[in-house]
Structure formats: C-alpha cells, structure tokens
C-alpha cells in the first residue's frame, strides 16, 4: 500500500443523483410488473381507489409523479390517495408522524427569471426605478426532487372523503361525451376484437351489448382513443407509428401499449369510470426490458400518457409542443408528413386491444 490516506468520497453529481433516482423507480416498477401489481395493470371500479392527489390543493399529480406515487401506495398498502409536503401538512394544522419515510417525486422547471436588459445591455427599470425581470424558457428543463408524505403517515388531517362515487350512468355519459367530442370515427362490428386502424384512421369496436357492462365498453374505447391520438395529424407519436411499422412483437409496439394503458387509467380516474386493463401479458417482458435498458422510460411513457389524457379530455386540440412532450431530455420527433402504412402488410395497420369475453355472435 502507498500509505496515502483516502479522503472522503466526493458527493454525487447532479447527473449521478438523477440516474440513481430513475433507477430506483424503475427497479420498483419492474418488480411490480413481474407481480402484476403495477398501477396500470390493475382493475378497479369507481369508488375503489383514485389516482394520487395533493392534500392541500386537491389537484391530481401528473405524469411520472402520479404513476410513481400510485406505485408507492401499492407497495406500502396506503388506501388514501392524498399526498403533500411536510410544510403543506403543517399548514393544514396536521403533522407527519415521527419516523415516517416520505416518497421522492420530481418538480420540473421549464422557465427561469432573468434581469431584463435594453438594446445597449443596460438593466430595464420600471416607473419606480426597480429592476424589471422577464421569464425565459430554459434550453433544457431542470428537475428537482422533493419529498411528499401520504395522508396515512400524518396525524390531524381532515377525514378523507372517499373518491367521488359518481353513478355509473354519470360516468358513462361523460365518457360518451369524450368520445363524441374527440371527433374519432368509431365503427361497430359484431366481432370479438377491439383495435385502432391507423390506415383508415378509425377505431373498431364490437357492438355494445357484447360487453359485460357499460363501463367496460367505454374503458376499452378510451384505450383505443389513446392510440388514435398518435396519428400524424394529431399528436404524431413516434411509438404508435414506429410500432405499427415494426409489428406487434416489436419494442415500440409494446411501448405504445404502455402509453395507451396508462392514459386510459388516468382518463378513467378523471371520469370516475374506473379502470379495466387490457391483456398486457404479451407486453410484460418488453416493458421489463425497456425499464432495464432505460430507467427513464417510465417517465417518458407517463408524460406521453398524460398528454394523451389531456388531449382527449379537451384541454387542447393542438399538437403538443416540444416542451409538453419532452419531460426529461430532447428526443427526435417523427416528421409530420402523412403516414402511408405498408400495403403488403395490412394487419400492421392495427393495434389490437383485447378480445371481448363471451361475445354474442
């Protein structure tokens, strides 16, 4: 040995901490996918559970934060969907119980404030002589971790109101409105398959009476509506277009199914319709491998799913901006020219969702 004293290990860089965070999230979700307990792989009826919401504002968490908190709740056995920071809990007159361990989620900063300057480079002042600041978009968004606690880890919070138990017909009425206002063409055929046909740009559904319940029909339709949003004239989603080009056994096809499944879960929660996952067994190995290869994939998928849900719920009918669709790093977008599916492989123009159990023929 040289006899040199080894100094303390230098603190991890921001990139190293970020990589460790995504790896931790991915590892937990891989375990849940293998056990069939990942949030989007579980069915629930209205009133049984709800997606994570902020305890102070009542607003739902979004994208990857929503999926991760739902995953943590499943791991720890929480049934309360409310989460908040230590300060938010305190501001409500409550307290996080001693020894409780929170969950880390990410805050995304898309803009920064800087001192406004005139053409000569001098600071701009207002009428009172105070400096003027302007908000400018960041070339690359920054993320910061922060800790939140579940309401079940706290004492003194108001009693939890159960998820809004809208009557089934109310949820169905709202789901029907979403389908109609989307502008999607839906063709009903007496068969046992549900799919989106990109070549003809339409959703094919069995007759409604072939489904066991009304909500099941709309849950299936919302899944296919998620695929429908990826058309080049709408959100122009790479996973849809490349997945159909490469076929059902390709990684991009499975990645597209992941986005459609998470989006239908989010939209089903917003409509109080519940969630009925598709037959996901065929994609499990792809999902696991995707998260092993790139731990950030679940955040990309969740953000894309959030954009899908926002789109079908009518928040916007415009194509998403680069900022909305790229949460963690810049990715190349698929060119916006019309997609021409390969004529020699018509089956690849479809994304199959599920067979309807016990169809009436």
CSV table of C-alpha atoms in Angstrom, one decimal:
chain,number,residue,atom,x,y,z
A,1,UNK,CA,0.0,0.0,0.0
A,2,UNK,CA,1.2,3.5,-0.7
A,3,UNK,CA,0.2,4.8,2.7
A,4,UNK,CA,-1.9,7.6,1.2
A,5,UNK,CA,-5.0,8.5,3.2
A,6,UNK,CA,-8.1,8.2,1.2
A,7,UNK,CA,-10.2,11.3,1.6
A,8,UNK,CA,-14.0,11.3,1.9
A,9,UNK,CA,-15.9,10.2,-1.2
A,10,UNK,CA,-16.9,13.3,-3.2
A,11,UNK,CA,-20.6,14.0,-3.2
A,12,UNK,CA,-22.6,12.5,-6.1
A,13,UNK,CA,-23.1,14.8,-9.0
A,14,UNK,CA,-26.5,16.0,-10.1
A,15,UNK,CA,-26.4,13.6,-13.0
A,16,UNK,CA,-25.5,10.7,-10.7
A,17,UNK,CA,-28.3,11.5,-8.3
A,18,UNK,CA,-30.7,11.8,-11.2
A,19,UNK,CA,-29.6,8.4,-12.6
A,20,UNK,CA,-30.0,6.8,-9.2
A,21,UNK,CA,-33.5,8.2,-8.7
A,22,UNK,CA,-34.7,6.9,-12.1
A,23,UNK,CA,-33.0,3.5,-11.4
A,24,UNK,CA,-34.8,3.2,-8.1
A,25,UNK,CA,-38.2,4.0,-9.6
A,26,UNK,CA,-37.6,1.6,-12.5
A,27,UNK,CA,-36.5,-1.3,-10.2
A,28,UNK,CA,-39.6,-1.0,-8.1
A,29,UNK,CA,-41.8,-0.9,-11.1
A,30,UNK,CA,-40.1,-3.9,-12.7
A,31,UNK,CA,-40.8,-5.8,-9.5
A,32,UNK,CA,-44.5,-4.8,-9.6
A,33,UNK,CA,-44.8,-5.6,-13.3
A,34,UNK,CA,-43.5,-9.1,-12.6
A,35,UNK,CA,-46.0,-9.5,-9.8
A,36,UNK,CA,-48.9,-7.9,-11.7
A,37,UNK,CA,-49.3,-5.1,-9.2
A,38,UNK,CA,-48.1,-2.1,-11.3
A,39,UNK,CA,-50.7,0.7,-11.2
A,40,UNK,CA,-51.8,0.4,-14.8
A,41,UNK,CA,-52.1,-3.4,-14.7
A,42,UNK,CA,-54.8,-3.5,-12.0
A,43,UNK,CA,-58.5,-3.1,-12.5
A,44,UNK,CA,-60.7,-1.1,-10.2
A,45,UNK,CA,-64.3,0.1,-10.1
A,46,UNK,CA,-65.4,3.7,-9.4
A,47,UNK,CA,-65.0,4.4,-5.7
A,48,UNK,CA,-62.5,1.7,-5.0
A,49,UNK,CA,-59.4,3.9,-5.5
A,50,UNK,CA,-58.3,7.1,-7.1
A,51,UNK,CA,-55.1,8.4,-8.5
A,52,UNK,CA,-52.8,10.4,-6.2
A,53,UNK,CA,-53.8,14.0,-5.4
A,54,UNK,CA,-52.3,16.8,-3.5
A,55,UNK,CA,-53.6,17.1,0.1
A,56,UNK,CA,-53.5,20.9,0.0
A,57,UNK,CA,-54.8,21.7,-3.5
A,58,UNK,CA,-56.9,18.7,-4.3
A,59,UNK,CA,-55.3,18.6,-7.7
A,60,UNK,CA,-54.1,15.3,-9.2
A,61,UNK,CA,-50.4,14.7,-9.6
A,62,UNK,CA,-49.4,14.3,-13.2
A,63,UNK,CA,-47.3,12.1,-15.4
A,64,UNK,CA,-44.5,10.1,-13.9
A,65,UNK,CA,-45.1,11.6,-10.4
A,66,UNK,CA,-48.7,10.2,-10.5
A,67,UNK,CA,-47.6,6.7,-11.6
A,68,UNK,CA,-44.8,6.6,-9.0
A,69,UNK,CA,-46.9,7.7,-6.1
A,70,UNK,CA,-49.6,5.1,-7.1
A,71,UNK,CA,-46.8,2.6,-7.1
A,72,UNK,CA,-45.5,3.6,-3.7
A,73,UNK,CA,-49.1,3.5,-2.3
A,74,UNK,CA,-49.4,-0.1,-3.6
A,75,UNK,CA,-46.0,-1.1,-2.1
A,76,UNK,CA,-46.8,0.3,1.3
A,77,UNK,CA,-50.5,-0.5,1.4
A,78,UNK,CA,-51.9,3.0,1.5
A,79,UNK,CA,-55.5,3.5,0.6
A,80,UNK,CA,-55.6,7.3,0.9
A,81,UNK,CA,-54.8,9.0,-2.4
A,82,UNK,CA,-53.7,12.3,-0.7
A,83,UNK,CA,-50.1,13.3,-0.6
A,84,UNK,CA,-48.3,16.5,0.5
A,85,UNK,CA,-45.0,18.0,1.5
A,86,UNK,CA,-44.1,18.4,5.2
A,87,UNK,CA,-44.9,22.1,5.1
A,88,UNK,CA,-48.3,21.5,3.3
A,89,UNK,CA,-49.2,19.1,6.1
A,90,UNK,CA,-48.2,21.5,8.8
A,91,UNK,CA,-50.1,24.4,7.1
A,92,UNK,CA,-53.2,22.3,7.4
A,93,UNK,CA,-52.7,22.0,11.1
A,94,UNK,CA,-51.5,18.4,11.0
A,95,UNK,CA,-48.2,16.7,11.5
A,96,UNK,CA,-46.2,14.0,9.8
A,97,UNK,CA,-45.7,11.2,12.4
A,98,UNK,CA,-42.2,10.7,13.8
A,99,UNK,CA,-40.1,8.2,11.8
A,100,UNK,CA,-42.2,8.3,8.7
A,101,UNK,CA,-40.3,8.0,5.4
A,102,UNK,CA,-41.6,10.1,2.5
A,103,UNK,CA,-41.5,9.4,-1.2
A,104,UNK,CA,-39.4,11.5,-3.6
A,105,UNK,CA,-41.0,13.0,-6.7
A,106,UNK,CA,-39.8,15.5,-9.3
A,107,UNK,CA,-40.5,19.2,-9.8
A,108,UNK,CA,-39.9,20.3,-13.3
A,109,UNK,CA,-38.7,23.8,-14.0
A,110,UNK,CA,-39.3,24.9,-17.6
A,111,UNK,CA,-38.6,28.6,-17.2
A,112,UNK,CA,-36.3,31.0,-15.3
A,113,UNK,CA,-36.4,34.6,-14.4
A,114,UNK,CA,-33.7,36.9,-15.5
A,115,UNK,CA,-33.0,40.6,-15.4
A,116,UNK,CA,-34.4,42.4,-18.4
A,117,UNK,CA,-31.9,44.4,-20.4
A,118,UNK,CA,-32.3,47.0,-23.2
A,119,UNK,CA,-30.6,47.0,-26.6
A,120,UNK,CA,-27.5,48.6,-25.0
A,121,UNK,CA,-27.3,45.9,-22.4
A,122,UNK,CA,-28.4,48.1,-19.5
A,123,UNK,CA,-30.9,46.8,-16.9
A,124,UNK,CA,-34.5,47.8,-17.6
A,125,UNK,CA,-36.2,49.7,-14.8
A,126,UNK,CA,-39.8,50.3,-14.0
A,127,UNK,CA,-41.5,53.6,-13.2
A,128,UNK,CA,-40.3,53.3,-9.6
A,129,UNK,CA,-36.7,52.6,-10.6
A,130,UNK,CA,-36.9,49.0,-9.7
A,131,UNK,CA,-35.3,46.3,-12.0
A,132,UNK,CA,-37.6,44.5,-14.4
A,133,UNK,CA,-37.4,40.7,-14.7
A,134,UNK,CA,-38.5,38.6,-17.5
A,135,UNK,CA,-39.4,34.9,-17.8
A,136,UNK,CA,-37.5,33.0,-20.4
A,137,UNK,CA,-37.8,29.3,-21.4
A,138,UNK,CA,-34.9,27.1,-20.5
A,139,UNK,CA,-33.0,25.4,-23.3
A,140,UNK,CA,-33.3,22.2,-21.3
A,141,UNK,CA,-35.8,21.7,-18.4
A,142,UNK,CA,-34.4,21.1,-14.9
A,143,UNK,CA,-35.8,18.7,-12.4
A,144,UNK,CA,-35.5,18.9,-8.6
A,145,UNK,CA,-36.5,16.1,-6.2
A,146,UNK,CA,-38.8,16.8,-3.3
A,147,UNK,CA,-40.4,14.7,-0.7
A,148,UNK,CA,-44.1,14.1,-0.1
A,149,UNK,CA,-45.9,12.1,2.6
A,150,UNK,CA,-49.1,10.1,2.3
A,151,UNK,CA,-52.0,11.2,4.5
A,152,UNK,CA,-51.9,7.9,6.3
A,153,UNK,CA,-48.5,8.9,7.6
A,154,UNK,CA,-49.9,12.0,9.2
A,155,UNK,CA,-51.9,12.9,12.3
A,156,UNK,CA,-54.6,15.6,12.4
A,157,UNK,CA,-55.6,15.8,8.7
A,158,UNK,CA,-59.3,16.2,7.9
A,159,UNK,CA,-61.0,12.9,7.4
A,160,UNK,CA,-60.6,11.6,3.8
A,161,UNK,CA,-63.6,11.9,1.6
A,162,UNK,CA,-63.9,8.7,-0.5
A,163,UNK,CA,-63.4,9.0,-4.2
A,164,UNK,CA,-66.3,10.7,-5.8
A,165,UNK,CA,-68.7,7.9,-6.3
A,166,UNK,CA,-70.4,9.1,-9.4
A,167,UNK,CA,-73.3,7.0,-10.5
A,168,UNK,CA,-72.3,4.6,-13.3
A,169,UNK,CA,-74.6,6.4,-15.8
A,170,UNK,CA,-73.0,9.7,-15.0
A,171,UNK,CA,-69.5,8.3,-15.8
A,172,UNK,CA,-70.8,6.7,-18.9
A,173,UNK,CA,-72.5,9.9,-20.0
A,174,UNK,CA,-69.2,11.8,-19.6
A,175,UNK,CA,-67.2,9.0,-21.4
A,176,UNK,CA,-69.7,9.1,-24.3
A,177,UNK,CA,-69.2,12.9,-24.4
A,178,UNK,CA,-65.4,12.5,-24.6
A,179,UNK,CA,-65.7,10.0,-27.5
A,180,UNK,CA,-68.1,12.2,-29.4
A,181,UNK,CA,-66.2,15.5,-28.9
A,182,UNK,CA,-62.9,13.8,-29.9
A,183,UNK,CA,-64.0,13.6,-33.5
A,184,UNK,CA,-62.8,10.0,-33.7
A,185,UNK,CA,-64.6,7.7,-36.2
A,186,UNK,CA,-65.8,4.6,-34.3
A,187,UNK,CA,-67.1,1.6,-36.4
A,188,UNK,CA,-69.1,-1.1,-34.6
A,189,UNK,CA,-68.7,-4.7,-36.0
A,190,UNK,CA,-70.1,-7.9,-34.5
A,191,UNK,CA,-66.8,-9.5,-33.7
A,192,UNK,CA,-64.6,-10.1,-30.6
A,193,UNK,CA,-61.7,-7.7,-31.3
A,194,UNK,CA,-61.1,-4.0,-30.4
A,195,UNK,CA,-58.5,-2.1,-32.3
A,196,UNK,CA,-57.4,1.2,-33.8
A,197,UNK,CA,-56.8,1.0,-37.6
A,198,UNK,CA,-54.2,3.7,-38.5
A,199,UNK,CA,-54.5,3.1,-42.2
A,200,UNK,CA,-58.2,4.1,-42.2
A,201,UNK,CA,-57.9,6.3,-39.1
A,202,UNK,CA,-60.7,4.7,-37.2
A,203,UNK,CA,-61.5,2.7,-34.0
A,204,UNK,CA,-63.2,-0.6,-34.5
A,205,UNK,CA,-65.4,-1.8,-31.6
A,206,UNK,CA,-67.7,-4.8,-31.1
A,207,UNK,CA,-71.4,-4.0,-30.5
A,208,UNK,CA,-72.0,-2.5,-27.1
A,209,UNK,CA,-74.2,-5.5,-26.0
A,210,UNK,CA,-71.1,-7.8,-26.4
A,211,UNK,CA,-69.5,-6.2,-23.4
A,212,UNK,CA,-70.3,-7.4,-19.9
A,213,UNK,CA,-71.0,-3.9,-18.6
A,214,UNK,CA,-71.4,-0.4,-19.9
A,215,UNK,CA,-68.2,0.9,-18.2
A,216,UNK,CA,-66.2,-1.9,-19.8
A,217,UNK,CA,-67.2,-0.8,-23.2
A,218,UNK,CA,-66.0,2.8,-22.5
A,219,UNK,CA,-62.9,1.7,-20.8
A,220,UNK,CA,-61.9,-0.3,-23.9
A,221,UNK,CA,-62.9,2.6,-26.1
A,222,UNK,CA,-60.7,5.1,-24.1
A,223,UNK,CA,-57.7,2.8,-24.5
A,224,UNK,CA,-58.2,2.8,-28.3
A,225,UNK,CA,-58.8,6.5,-28.3
A,226,UNK,CA,-55.3,6.8,-26.7
A,227,UNK,CA,-53.9,5.1,-29.8
A,228,UNK,CA,-56.0,7.3,-32.0
A,229,UNK,CA,-54.3,10.4,-30.7
A,230,UNK,CA,-50.9,9.3,-32.0
A,231,UNK,CA,-51.9,9.8,-35.7
A,232,UNK,CA,-49.5,12.1,-37.6
A,233,UNK,CA,-52.3,14.8,-37.9
A,234,UNK,CA,-52.8,14.8,-34.1
A,235,UNK,CA,-50.0,14.1,-31.6
A,236,UNK,CA,-47.8,12.4,-34.2
A,237,UNK,CA,-46.5,9.9,-31.6
A,238,UNK,CA,-43.3,8.0,-32.5
A,239,UNK,CA,-44.3,4.9,-30.6
A,240,UNK,CA,-47.6,4.5,-32.5
A,241,UNK,CA,-46.1,5.0,-36.0
A,242,UNK,CA,-42.9,3.0,-35.5
A,243,UNK,CA,-44.7,0.3,-33.5
A,244,UNK,CA,-47.1,-0.3,-36.4
A,245,UNK,CA,-44.4,-0.3,-38.9
A,246,UNK,CA,-42.4,-2.9,-36.9
A,247,UNK,CA,-45.3,-5.0,-35.9
A,248,UNK,CA,-46.9,-6.4,-32.7
A,249,UNK,CA,-43.7,-8.2,-31.5
A,250,UNK,CA,-41.6,-5.0,-31.6
A,251,UNK,CA,-40.4,-2.9,-28.6
A,252,UNK,CA,-42.1,0.2,-29.9
A,253,UNK,CA,-45.5,-1.6,-30.2
A,254,UNK,CA,-45.2,-2.6,-26.5
A,255,UNK,CA,-44.1,1.0,-25.6
A,256,UNK,CA,-47.2,2.3,-27.4
A,257,UNK,CA,-49.4,-0.1,-25.5
A,258,UNK,CA,-47.8,1.1,-22.2
A,259,UNK,CA,-48.7,4.7,-23.1
A,260,UNK,CA,-52.3,3.8,-24.1
A,261,UNK,CA,-52.8,1.8,-20.9
A,262,UNK,CA,-51.5,4.5,-18.6
A,263,UNK,CA,-53.5,7.1,-20.4
A,264,UNK,CA,-56.8,5.1,-20.1
A,265,UNK,CA,-56.1,4.7,-16.4
A,266,UNK,CA,-55.6,8.5,-16.0
A,267,UNK,CA,-58.7,9.3,-18.0
A,268,UNK,CA,-60.8,6.6,-16.3
A,269,UNK,CA,-59.9,8.2,-13.0
A,270,UNK,CA,-60.8,11.7,-14.2
A,271,UNK,CA,-64.2,10.5,-15.4
A,272,UNK,CA,-64.7,8.3,-12.3
A,273,UNK,CA,-65.2,5.4,-14.8
A,274,UNK,CA,-62.7,3.0,-13.1
A,275,UNK,CA,-60.0,1.1,-15.0
A,276,UNK,CA,-60.1,-2.3,-16.8
A,277,UNK,CA,-56.6,-3.1,-18.1
A,278,UNK,CA,-56.1,-4.8,-21.4
A,279,UNK,CA,-54.5,-8.1,-21.9
A,280,UNK,CA,-51.0,-6.9,-21.0
A,281,UNK,CA,-49.3,-10.3,-20.6
A,282,UNK,CA,-47.9,-10.2,-24.1
A,283,UNK,CA,-46.0,-6.9,-23.3
A,284,UNK,CA,-44.7,-7.7,-19.8
A,285,UNK,CA,-41.2,-8.9,-21.0
A,286,UNK,CA,-40.9,-5.9,-23.3
A,287,UNK,CA,-41.8,-3.4,-20.5
A,288,UNK,CA,-39.4,-5.0,-18.1
A,289,UNK,CA,-36.6,-5.0,-20.7
A,290,UNK,CA,-37.3,-1.4,-21.6
A,291,UNK,CA,-37.0,-0.2,-18.0
A,292,UNK,CA,-33.8,-2.2,-17.5
A,293,UNK,CA,-32.3,-0.7,-20.6
A,294,UNK,CA,-33.5,2.9,-19.9
A,295,UNK,CA,-34.9,3.7,-16.4
A,296,UNK,CA,-36.3,7.0,-17.6
A,297,UNK,CA,-38.7,5.2,-20.0
A,298,UNK,CA,-41.5,5.1,-17.4
A,299,UNK,CA,-41.4,8.8,-17.0
A,300,UNK,CA,-41.5,9.3,-20.8
A,301,UNK,CA,-44.3,6.9,-21.1
A,302,UNK,CA,-46.2,8.5,-18.2
A,303,UNK,CA,-45.7,12.0,-19.6
A,304,UNK,CA,-46.9,10.9,-23.0
A,305,UNK,CA,-49.9,9.3,-21.3
A,306,UNK,CA,-50.7,12.5,-19.5
A,307,UNK,CA,-50.6,14.4,-22.8
A,308,UNK,CA,-52.9,11.8,-24.3
A,309,UNK,CA,-55.4,12.1,-21.5
A,310,UNK,CA,-55.3,15.9,-21.6
A,311,UNK,CA,-55.9,15.8,-25.4
A,312,UNK,CA,-58.9,13.5,-25.2
A,313,UNK,CA,-60.4,15.4,-22.3
A,314,UNK,CA,-60.4,18.5,-24.4
A,315,UNK,CA,-57.6,20.5,-22.8
A,316,UNK,CA,-56.2,21.1,-26.2
A,317,UNK,CA,-56.8,20.0,-29.8
A,318,UNK,CA,-53.4,21.3,-31.0
A,319,UNK,CA,-50.3,19.2,-31.4
A,320,UNK,CA,-48.3,19.1,-28.3
A,321,UNK,CA,-45.3,21.4,-28.1
A,322,UNK,CA,-41.8,20.2,-27.6
A,323,UNK,CA,-41.9,21.3,-24.0
A,324,UNK,CA,-45.1,19.4,-23.2
A,325,UNK,CA,-43.9,16.1,-24.7
A,326,UNK,CA,-40.3,16.0,-23.6
A,327,UNK,CA,-40.1,15.9,-19.8
A,328,UNK,CA,-36.5,14.8,-19.3
A,329,UNK,CA,-34.5,15.2,-22.4
A,330,UNK,CA,-34.8,16.2,-26.0
A,331,UNK,CA,-35.9,13.4,-28.4
A,332,UNK,CA,-36.2,13.4,-32.1
A,333,UNK,CA,-39.8,13.8,-33.2
A,334,UNK,CA,-41.3,11.8,-36.1
A,335,UNK,CA,-41.6,14.1,-39.2
A,336,UNK,CA,-45.1,15.4,-39.6
A,337,UNK,CA,-45.7,14.1,-43.1
A,338,UNK,CA,-48.8,11.8,-43.7
A,339,UNK,CA,-48.1,8.2,-42.7
A,340,UNK,CA,-48.5,5.6,-45.5
A,341,UNK,CA,-48.9,2.2,-44.0
A,342,UNK,CA,-47.2,-0.7,-45.9
A,343,UNK,CA,-49.9,-2.1,-48.3
A,344,UNK,CA,-48.5,-5.5,-48.3
A,345,UNK,CA,-49.0,-5.9,-44.5
A,346,UNK,CA,-52.5,-4.7,-43.7
A,347,UNK,CA,-52.6,-6.3,-40.3
A,348,UNK,CA,-49.8,-3.9,-39.2
A,349,UNK,CA,-52.2,-1.0,-39.7
A,350,UNK,CA,-54.0,-2.1,-36.5
A,351,UNK,CA,-53.3,-2.0,-32.8
A,352,UNK,CA,-55.3,-4.8,-31.2
A,353,UNK,CA,-56.5,-4.1,-27.6
A,354,UNK,CA,-58.4,-7.2,-26.4
A,355,UNK,CA,-60.9,-9.8,-27.2
A,356,UNK,CA,-64.3,-9.3,-25.7
A,357,UNK,CA,-65.1,-12.1,-23.2
A,358,UNK,CA,-68.0,-14.2,-24.1
A,359,UNK,CA,-69.2,-12.3,-27.2
A,360,UNK,CA,-72.6,-12.8,-28.6
A,361,UNK,CA,-72.5,-13.7,-32.2
